[in-house]
Amino acid sequence: MELGLSLGDAGTASKPFGFMEKSSKLTSKTNLGFCMGLSIGPNHTPQEDDQDKEKRSNSDHKSDNTNTSAAAAEANKRKSMAEDTTDSPIQLDLLPNTPVPRNQNHSLTYLVSDNGNTSRGFDVNRFPAAVVHEDQGDQDVAALSSSPPNSATSSFQMDFCMYSSKGRSESHNEADQAERASSRASDEDENGSARKKLRLSKEQSAFLEESFKEHNTLTPKQKLALAKELNLRPRQVEVWFQNRRARTKLKQTEVDCEYLKRCCETLTEENRRLHKELQELRALKTSNPFYMQLPATTLTMCPSCERVATTSTSTAAATPTATTTTNNQNNTADPTSKTTGLSLSSTRPRFYPFSHTQTHPHQHTS
DNA sequence: TTTATTCGTCATATTACCTCA
DNA sequence: ACTGAGGTAATATGACGAATA
């Protein structure tokens, strides 16, 4: 359903690509009345999204008017779904001096997809562009809606659409896909069916991939060029890049997650080993009371450089713990500092079995 | 210069279609 | 023929920055 707000043209008929002529006709019309078209239908033309979006800055009011007579006829068969509907969308003509002709059937028209099924019911937010007001004369102002709401604020529209799932038995070979993808902008518009998601052809995907490798974001110029090259709508190219970036990020997140998992396993193993070593040392101490008679060695961390200094009352640092600290030299045990850009090293104290007083660059008064 | 508005684009989450096993 | 999973095109939403009145 759409509330198409237009200026003038209250008596003009719909045209599949009427928006293309919108600008000039709008300016040429002498009747600058205030007209609202209300309709329900899947007749949005995919190309309109971007073309109109691109024209949005040049035209103030737009409404879609791409309903076809065939679709309208089909809709008539099902208008029982809407009790007080007739053949054409409701038009709220606010023109005080231009009464709506009686022969124009103002109605809420339920339009269904090409197979006529309406199984999916009434969905407010699906296929937003499918709107038309028909029998409005030779042109209308198209309102497009695939763009985000905040970017279509001037169109004053709401879209409701009946849609259904098509049969899936049609062939889906590559040629078909390519043809469908490349022709979607025209075919679907013409038959007025609800827009369906179509896979891009391999060639299109490959081309987009190549382009993505060069730059993962698009300038408007690049977007238009790609769209033209691939016979897609600019919006499709834009969406493809957005989804591609999202996929890349998701994949990277998965890689990072896997890497952190391995890090966790490594650290857990190291922790287990250290605990075991500690137990062995304690056992050794109990069994050999003379073994640990060396002066106690304490580890203190310098708050300024986060280095751990071995301070002892003697130079006898050759305690068994020294073997463990050397294991961490040069951060070799920190597995998080490389490929993924993730690093745990900033949160882990670095163990350097150096003589604090000799090698520390800072002057500590303590 | 500051402020409000509009517009375009982005990231993110979600939906829904399509394909395939 | 049916079904569930996975991939992905498309949509919804909010945030942000640039341009402009």
Short mmCIF file of C-alpha atoms (C1' of nucleotides) in Angstrom, two decimals:
data_model
loop_
_atom_site.label_atom_id
_atom_site.label_comp_id
_atom_site.label_asym_id
_atom_site.label_seq_id
_atom_site.Cartn_x
_atom_site.Cartn_y
_atom_site.Cartn_z
CA MET A 1 0.00 0.00 0.00
CA GLU A 2 1.30 3.32 -0.75
CA LEU A 3 0.32 6.78 -0.04
CA GLY A 4 1.65 8.45 -3.05
CA LEU A 5 1.71 12.13 -2.65
CA SER A 6 1.83 13.97 -5.84
CA LEU A 7 1.32 17.41 -7.11
CA GLY A 8 -1.13 17.53 -9.91
CA ASP A 9 -1.74 14.83 -12.45
CA ALA A 10 -4.84 13.67 -10.74
CA GLY A 11 -6.31 12.37 -13.90
CA THR A 12 -3.33 10.73 -15.44
CA ALA A 13 -2.91 7.11 -16.23
CA SER A 14 -0.28 4.85 -14.89
CA LYS A 15 2.76 3.90 -16.79
CA PRO A 16 5.34 1.33 -15.92
CA PHE A 17 8.15 3.75 -16.13
CA GLY A 18 6.28 6.88 -15.68
CA PHE A 19 8.82 8.09 -13.23
CA MET A 20 11.25 8.44 -16.03
CA GLU A 21 9.18 11.19 -17.43
CA LYS A 22 8.20 12.53 -14.14
CA SER A 23 10.37 15.50 -13.94
CA SER A 24 9.51 17.01 -17.21
CA LYS A 25 5.85 16.25 -16.95
CA LEU A 26 5.62 17.58 -13.53
CA THR A 27 6.91 20.82 -14.65
CA SER A 28 4.76 20.85 -17.68
CA LYS A 29 1.54 20.21 -15.93
CA THR A 30 -0.53 23.15 -15.24
CA ASN A 31 -2.66 21.35 -12.76
CA LEU A 32 -0.68 21.52 -9.61
CA GLY A 33 -3.25 20.02 -7.38
CA PHE A 34 -2.68 17.96 -4.34
CA CYS A 35 -3.23 14.31 -4.87
CA MET A 36 -2.75 11.24 -2.73
CA GLY A 37 -2.82 7.81 -4.22
CA LEU A 38 -3.40 4.80 -2.03
CA SER A 39 -2.86 1.39 -3.44
CA ILE A 40 -1.76 -2.09 -2.59
CA GLY A 41 0.17 -4.15 -4.98
CA PRO A 42 3.48 -5.72 -5.87
CA ASN A 43 4.09 -3.65 -8.88
CA HIS A 44 7.13 -1.92 -7.84
CA THR A 45 9.73 -1.87 -10.48
CA PRO A 46 13.14 -2.68 -9.17
CA GLN A 47 14.85 -0.15 -11.25
CA GLU A 48 12.82 2.55 -9.76
CA ASP A 49 14.50 2.21 -6.44
CA ASP A 50 17.73 3.64 -7.47
CA GLN A 51 16.73 5.68 -10.38
CA ASP A 52 14.20 7.44 -8.37
CA LYS A 53 16.49 7.59 -5.44
CA GLU A 54 18.98 9.26 -7.61
CA LYS A 55 16.37 11.62 -8.88
CA ARG A 56 15.05 12.28 -5.48
CA SER A 57 17.03 15.33 -5.08
CA ASN A 58 15.45 16.73 -8.17
CA SER A 59 11.86 15.87 -7.55
CA ASP A 60 9.91 16.57 -4.47
CA HIS A 61 7.05 14.16 -4.59
CA LYS A 62 6.81 10.79 -6.12
CA SER A 63 4.41 7.93 -6.29
CA ASP A 64 4.68 4.66 -8.02
CA ASN A 65 2.36 3.96 -10.82
CA THR A 66 3.43 0.79 -12.46
CA ASN A 67 0.40 -1.34 -12.12
CA THR A 68 -0.47 -3.30 -15.14
CA SER A 69 -3.87 -4.09 -16.42
CA ALA A 70 -3.15 -7.79 -16.21
CA ALA A 71 -2.20 -7.54 -12.62
CA ALA A 72 -5.24 -5.47 -11.93
CA ALA A 73 -7.40 -8.08 -13.58
CA GLU A 74 -5.80 -10.75 -11.49
CA ALA A 75 -6.34 -8.69 -8.46
CA ASN A 76 -9.98 -8.35 -9.26
CA LYS A 77 -10.36 -12.06 -8.89
CA ARG A 78 -9.19 -11.78 -5.35
CA LYS A 79 -10.65 -8.60 -4.26
CA SER A 80 -12.91 -10.47 -1.93
CA MET A 81 -10.00 -10.25 0.43
CA ALA A 82 -10.69 -6.64 0.73
CA GLU A 83 -14.31 -6.04 1.31
CA ASP A 84 -14.69 -2.62 -0.08
CA THR A 85 -12.25 -2.68 -2.84
CA THR A 86 -12.77 -1.98 -6.44
CA ASP A 87 -10.49 -2.09 -9.37
CA SER A 88 -8.06 0.63 -8.69
CA PRO A 89 -6.34 2.08 -5.76
CA ILE A 90 -7.92 4.65 -3.62
CA GLN A 91 -7.08 8.08 -4.57
CA LEU A 92 -7.53 10.74 -2.08
CA ASP A 93 -7.78 13.72 -4.22
CA LEU A 94 -7.45 16.79 -2.19
CA LEU A 95 -7.96 19.02 -5.10
CA PRO A 96 -10.96 21.12 -4.33
CA ASN A 97 -11.57 21.95 -7.94
CA THR A 98 -10.78 18.70 -9.59
CA PRO A 99 -13.32 16.08 -8.66
CA VAL A 100 -12.36 12.52 -9.33
CA PRO A 101 -14.22 11.11 -12.28
CA ARG A 102 -16.87 8.60 -11.41
CA ASN A 103 -15.63 6.06 -13.84
CA GLN A 104 -12.43 5.75 -11.96
CA ASN A 105 -12.75 2.92 -9.56
CA HIS A 106 -11.08 3.94 -6.39
CA SER A 107 -10.18 0.90 -4.55
CA LEU A 108 -7.76 -1.03 -2.53
CA THR A 109 -6.42 -3.50 -4.96
CA TYR A 110 -4.85 -6.71 -3.83
CA LEU A 111 -2.29 -7.76 -6.27
CA VAL A 112 -0.73 -11.11 -6.15
CA SER A 113 2.31 -12.63 -7.63
CA ASP A 114 2.40 -14.25 -10.98
CA ASN A 115 1.07 -17.57 -9.83
CA GLY A 116 -1.81 -15.97 -8.15
CA ASN A 117 -1.13 -17.38 -4.73
CA THR A 118 -1.74 -15.28 -1.75
CA SER A 119 -0.61 -17.73 0.84
CA ARG A 120 1.75 -15.45 2.59
CA GLY A 121 -0.85 -12.98 3.50
CA PHE A 122 -0.46 -9.37 4.11
CA ASP A 123 2.93 -8.22 5.07
CA VAL A 124 3.56 -4.65 5.81
CA ASN A 125 7.24 -4.54 5.32
CA ARG A 126 7.84 -6.82 2.48
CA PHE A 127 8.35 -5.74 -1.07
CA PRO A 128 7.92 -2.21 -0.11
CA ALA A 129 8.02 -0.78 -3.50
CA ALA A 130 5.02 -2.48 -4.85
CA VAL A 131 2.68 0.29 -5.18
CA VAL A 132 0.84 1.96 -7.76
CA HIS A 133 -2.00 4.02 -8.32
CA GLU A 134 -3.61 3.22 -11.51
CA ASP A 135 -5.99 5.08 -13.71
CA GLN A 136 -4.47 8.30 -12.78
CA GLY A 137 -3.91 9.46 -16.26
CA ASP A 138 -0.90 9.26 -18.42
CA GLN A 139 1.64 9.62 -15.77
CA ASP A 140 2.25 9.65 -12.17
CA VAL A 141 4.85 10.42 -9.76
CA ALA A 142 6.63 7.39 -8.64
CA ALA A 143 7.40 6.86 -5.06
CA LEU A 144 10.08 4.40 -4.42
CA SER A 145 10.83 2.65 -1.32
CA SER A 146 13.63 0.20 -1.31
CA SER A 147 15.85 2.81 0.10
CA PRO A 148 15.91 3.26 3.80
CA PRO A 149 13.06 5.18 5.28
CA ASN A 150 15.20 8.00 6.33
CA SER A 151 16.31 8.53 2.84
CA ALA A 152 12.84 8.67 1.42
CA THR A 153 11.29 11.04 3.76
CA SER A 154 9.90 13.21 1.08
CA SER A 155 7.94 10.53 -0.62
CA PHE A 156 5.39 10.17 2.13
CA GLN A 157 4.63 6.62 1.53
CA MET A 158 3.75 3.35 3.08
CA ASP A 159 4.01 0.14 1.25
CA PHE A 160 1.97 -2.92 1.75
CA CYS A 161 2.10 -5.80 -0.53
CA MET A 162 0.58 -9.13 -1.09
CA TYR A 163 3.10 -11.63 -2.11
CA SER A 164 3.51 -15.29 -2.29
CA SER A 165 6.07 -17.89 -2.91
CA LYS A 166 6.42 -18.94 -6.43
CA GLY A 167 6.83 -22.45 -7.50
CA ARG A 168 10.38 -23.60 -7.41
CA SER A 169 10.25 -25.97 -10.27
CA GLU A 170 11.53 -23.58 -12.80
CA SER A 171 14.94 -24.24 -14.15
CA HIS A 172 17.81 -22.64 -12.38
CA ASN A 173 20.71 -23.31 -14.57
CA GLU A 174 23.36 -20.71 -14.95
CA ALA A 175 22.07 -19.32 -18.14
CA ASP A 176 18.69 -18.95 -16.61
CA GLN A 177 20.08 -17.31 -13.57
CA ALA A 178 22.14 -14.92 -15.52
CA GLU A 179 19.29 -14.06 -17.73
CA ARG A 180 16.96 -13.63 -14.84
CA ALA A 181 19.43 -11.56 -12.93
CA SER A 182 20.21 -9.36 -15.81
CA SER A 183 16.68 -8.95 -16.92
CA ARG A 184 15.05 -8.57 -13.62
CA ALA A 185 14.99 -4.90 -13.96
CA SER A 186 12.79 -5.15 -16.94
CA ASP A 187 10.89 -8.39 -16.85
CA GLU A 188 9.59 -8.18 -13.38
CA ASP A 189 8.60 -4.67 -13.90
CA GLU A 190 6.60 -5.52 -16.88
CA ASN A 191 4.73 -8.45 -15.51
CA GLY A 192 4.14 -6.62 -12.32
CA SER A 193 5.03 -9.55 -10.15
CA ALA A 194 6.41 -9.17 -6.70
CA ARG A 195 10.10 -8.77 -6.58
CA LYS A 196 11.94 -11.92 -5.81
CA LYS A 197 15.42 -12.43 -4.68
CA LEU A 198 17.52 -13.50 -7.57
CA ARG A 199 20.98 -14.89 -7.47
CA LEU A 200 23.57 -13.03 -9.34
CA SER A 201 25.22 -14.86 -12.11
CA LYS A 202 28.70 -16.22 -11.68
CA GLU A 203 30.02 -13.58 -13.98
CA GLN A 204 28.36 -10.83 -12.03
CA SER A 205 29.57 -12.20 -8.74
CA ALA A 206 33.09 -12.62 -10.04
CA PHE A 207 33.14 -9.10 -11.35
CA LEU A 208 31.89 -7.76 -8.05
CA GLU A 209 34.46 -9.84 -6.23
CA GLU A 210 37.23 -8.43 -8.32
CA SER A 211 35.97 -4.97 -7.67
CA PHE A 212 35.72 -5.71 -3.98
CA LYS A 213 39.32 -6.79 -3.93
CA GLU A 214 40.33 -3.45 -5.28
CA HIS A 215 38.19 -1.44 -2.92
CA ASN A 216 35.71 -2.73 -0.42
CA THR A 217 33.74 0.45 -0.49
CA LEU A 218 32.22 2.21 -3.41
CA THR A 219 32.05 5.73 -4.50
CA PRO A 220 28.79 6.72 -6.13
CA LYS A 221 30.58 6.85 -9.41
CA GLN A 222 31.98 3.38 -9.03
CA LYS A 223 28.62 2.11 -7.98
CA LEU A 224 26.95 3.47 -11.05
CA ALA A 225 29.68 2.19 -13.29
CA LEU A 226 29.47 -1.27 -11.80
CA ALA A 227 25.72 -1.29 -12.05
CA LYS A 228 25.88 -0.29 -15.64
CA GLU A 229 28.56 -2.81 -16.41
CA LEU A 230 26.69 -5.65 -14.78
CA ASN A 231 23.25 -4.57 -15.79
CA LEU A 232 22.21 -4.31 -12.20
CA ARG A 233 20.59 -1.60 -10.24
CA PRO A 234 22.96 0.59 -8.27
CA ARG A 235 21.09 -0.40 -5.18
CA GLN A 236 21.92 -4.02 -5.87
CA VAL A 237 25.57 -3.22 -6.19
CA GLU A 238 25.44 -1.25 -3.00
CA VAL A 239 23.68 -4.05 -1.15
CA TRP A 240 26.12 -6.58 -2.51
CA PHE A 241 29.04 -4.61 -1.16
CA GLN A 242 27.38 -4.16 2.17
CA ASN A 243 26.69 -7.85 2.47
CA ARG A 244 30.16 -8.64 1.25
CA ARG A 245 31.71 -6.48 3.92
CA ALA A 246 29.50 -8.11 6.49
CA ARG A 247 30.54 -11.55 5.29
CA THR A 248 34.18 -10.58 5.40
CA LYS A 249 33.85 -9.30 8.89
CA LEU A 250 31.95 -12.35 10.02
CA LYS A 251 34.56 -14.60 8.56
CA GLN A 252 37.34 -12.66 10.21
CA THR A 253 35.48 -12.84 13.48
CA GLU A 254 35.25 -16.58 13.13
CA VAL A 255 38.96 -16.79 12.40
CA ASP A 256 39.74 -14.61 15.38
CA CYS A 257 37.48 -16.67 17.56
CA GLU A 258 39.16 -19.85 16.47
CA TYR A 259 42.55 -18.33 17.08
CA LEU A 260 41.60 -17.15 20.55
CA LYS A 261 40.28 -20.58 21.27
CA ARG A 262 43.63 -22.06 20.40
CA CYS A 263 45.32 -19.43 22.51
CA CYS A 264 43.11 -20.35 25.40
CA GLU A 265 43.97 -24.00 24.99
CA THR A 266 47.67 -23.18 24.84
CA LEU A 267 47.52 -21.06 27.94
CA THR A 268 45.50 -23.64 29.76
CA GLU A 269 48.07 -26.22 28.90
CA GLU A 270 50.86 -23.94 30.04
CA ASN A 271 49.05 -23.23 33.26
CA ARG A 272 48.60 -26.92 33.86
CA ARG A 273 52.26 -27.52 33.20
CA LEU A 274 53.30 -24.79 35.58
CA HIS A 275 51.07 -26.15 38.28
CA LYS A 276 52.59 -29.52 37.77
CA GLU A 277 56.05 -28.07 37.93
CA LEU A 278 55.19 -26.24 41.09
CA GLN A 279 53.97 -29.41 42.66
CA GLU A 280 57.16 -31.16 41.67
CA LEU A 281 59.23 -28.40 43.18
CA ARG A 282 57.29 -28.56 46.39
CA ALA A 283 57.73 -32.27 46.49
CA LEU A 284 61.42 -31.82 45.84
CA LYS A 285 61.64 -29.30 48.62
CA THR A 286 60.08 -31.69 51.07
CA SER A 287 62.25 -34.55 50.05
CA ASN A 288 65.45 -32.48 49.98
CA PRO A 289 65.44 -29.86 52.71
CA PHE A 290 68.78 -28.43 51.57
CA TYR A 291 67.67 -27.81 48.08
CA MET A 292 65.85 -24.52 48.55
CA GLN A 293 68.18 -22.88 50.98
CA LEU A 294 68.96 -20.18 48.52
CA PRO A 295 67.83 -16.69 49.40
CA ALA A 296 64.24 -16.03 48.67
CA THR A 297 63.62 -14.50 45.33
CA THR A 298 60.69 -12.23 44.86
CA LEU A 299 59.19 -10.89 41.70
CA THR A 300 58.11 -7.32 41.66
CA MET A 301 56.57 -5.57 38.76
CA CYS A 302 57.64 -2.13 37.79
CA PRO A 303 54.50 -0.03 37.51
CA SER A 304 55.96 2.15 34.82
CA CYS A 305 57.13 -0.43 32.38
CA GLU A 306 55.28 -3.52 33.58
CA ARG A 307 58.48 -5.45 33.70
CA VAL A 308 59.00 -7.94 36.40
CA ALA A 309 62.25 -7.52 38.18
CA THR A 310 63.90 -10.27 40.05
CA THR A 311 65.03 -8.88 43.32
CA SER A 312 66.89 -11.00 45.67
CA THR A 313 69.35 -10.61 48.42
CA SER A 314 71.97 -12.32 46.43
CA THR A 315 72.83 -12.96 42.83
CA ALA A 316 71.75 -16.53 43.12
CA ALA A 317 68.87 -16.36 40.69
CA ALA A 318 69.38 -19.82 39.46
CA THR A 319 66.32 -21.09 41.11
CA PRO A 320 64.13 -23.51 39.27
CA THR A 321 61.68 -20.72 38.57
CA ALA A 322 64.19 -19.15 36.29
CA THR A 323 63.54 -21.90 33.81
CA THR A 324 59.95 -20.94 33.62
CA THR A 325 60.49 -17.28 33.23
CA THR A 326 62.88 -17.76 30.40
CA ASN A 327 60.18 -19.62 28.61
CA ASN A 328 58.37 -16.35 28.29
CA GLN A 329 61.22 -14.40 26.96
CA ASN A 330 60.56 -12.39 23.88
CA ASN A 331 56.91 -13.13 24.24
CA THR A 332 57.33 -16.41 22.53
CA ALA A 333 54.62 -17.85 24.66
CA ASP A 334 52.18 -15.16 23.72
CA PRO A 335 50.41 -16.60 20.76
CA THR A 336 48.06 -13.73 20.29
CA SER A 337 50.36 -11.14 18.98
CA LYS A 338 50.58 -12.00 15.38
CA THR A 339 48.27 -12.67 12.54
CA THR A 340 44.92 -11.54 13.69
CA GLY A 341 45.91 -8.26 15.11
CA LEU A 342 44.62 -9.39 18.41
CA SER A 343 47.01 -9.21 21.25
CA LEU A 344 46.88 -10.36 24.77
CA SER A 345 50.32 -9.13 25.47
CA SER A 346 49.12 -5.80 26.65
CA THR A 347 47.24 -7.41 29.46
CA ARG A 348 49.84 -9.92 30.42
CA PRO A 349 52.92 -9.04 32.37
CA ARG A 350 56.08 -9.68 30.48
CA PHE A 351 58.60 -11.68 32.30
CA TYR A 352 62.14 -10.60 31.74
CA PRO A 353 64.63 -12.21 34.05
CA PHE A 354 66.87 -9.27 33.94
CA SER A 355 68.65 -7.50 36.68
CA HIS A 356 66.35 -4.64 37.36
CA THR A 357 68.90 -2.31 38.73
CA GLN A 358 71.25 -2.82 35.85
CA THR A 359 69.09 -2.84 32.79
CA HIS A 360 66.04 -0.87 33.63
CA PRO A 361 66.18 2.39 31.75
CA HIS A 362 64.20 4.26 34.33
CA GLN A 363 65.56 5.73 37.46
CA HIS A 364 63.83 4.19 40.39
CA THR A 365 64.40 5.72 43.70
CA SER A 366 63.08 2.83 45.63
"C1'" DT B 1 29.44 31.22 13.51
"C1'" DT B 2 26.01 28.19 15.21
"C1'" DT B 3 22.14 25.26 14.69
"C1'" DA B 4 18.79 22.37 12.50
"C1'" DT B 5 17.67 19.70 8.62
"C1'" DT B 6 18.42 16.77 4.79
"C1'" DC B 7 20.78 13.31 2.41
"C1'" DG B 8 23.85 9.55 1.53
"C1'" DT B 9 26.33 5.81 3.31
"C1'" DC B 10 27.61 2.68 6.59
"C1'" DA B 11 27.28 -1.32 10.04
"C1'" DT B 12 24.39 -4.45 11.94
"C1'" DA B 13 20.51 -7.42 12.63
"C1'" DT B 14 17.00 -9.69 10.53
"C1'" DT B 15 13.98 -11.64 7.01
"C1'" DA B 16 12.98 -14.44 3.32
"C1'" DC B 17 14.12 -16.68 -1.01
"C1'" DC B 18 16.75 -20.19 -3.29
"C1'" DT B 19 19.48 -24.30 -3.69
"C1'" DC B 20 20.89 -28.63 -2.32
"C1'" DA B 21 21.49 -32.78 0.24
"C1'" DA C 1 7.47 -34.67 -2.80
"C1'" DC C 2 8.96 -32.96 1.44
"C1'" DT C 3 12.25 -30.93 4.68
"C1'" DG C 4 15.95 -28.69 7.01
"C1'" DA C 5 20.33 -26.28 6.55
"C1'" DG C 6 23.19 -23.03 4.50
"C1'" DG C 7 24.08 -19.16 1.46
"C1'" DT C 8 22.78 -14.79 0.32
"C1'" DA C 9 19.87 -10.97 -1.66
"C1'" DA C 10 17.10 -7.73 0.32
"C1'" DT C 11 15.12 -4.97 4.07
"C1'" DA C 12 14.97 -2.33 8.57
"C1'" DT C 13 17.13 0.54 11.65
"C1'" DG C 14 20.13 3.65 13.79
"C1'" DA C 15 24.47 6.28 13.61
"C1'" DC C 16 27.46 9.34 11.44
"C1'" DG C 17 29.38 12.95 8.50
"C1'" DA C 18 28.86 16.36 4.83
"C1'" DA C 19 26.22 19.83 2.69
"C1'" DT C 20 23.00 23.41 3.15
"C1'" DA C 21 19.53 26.70 4.67
#
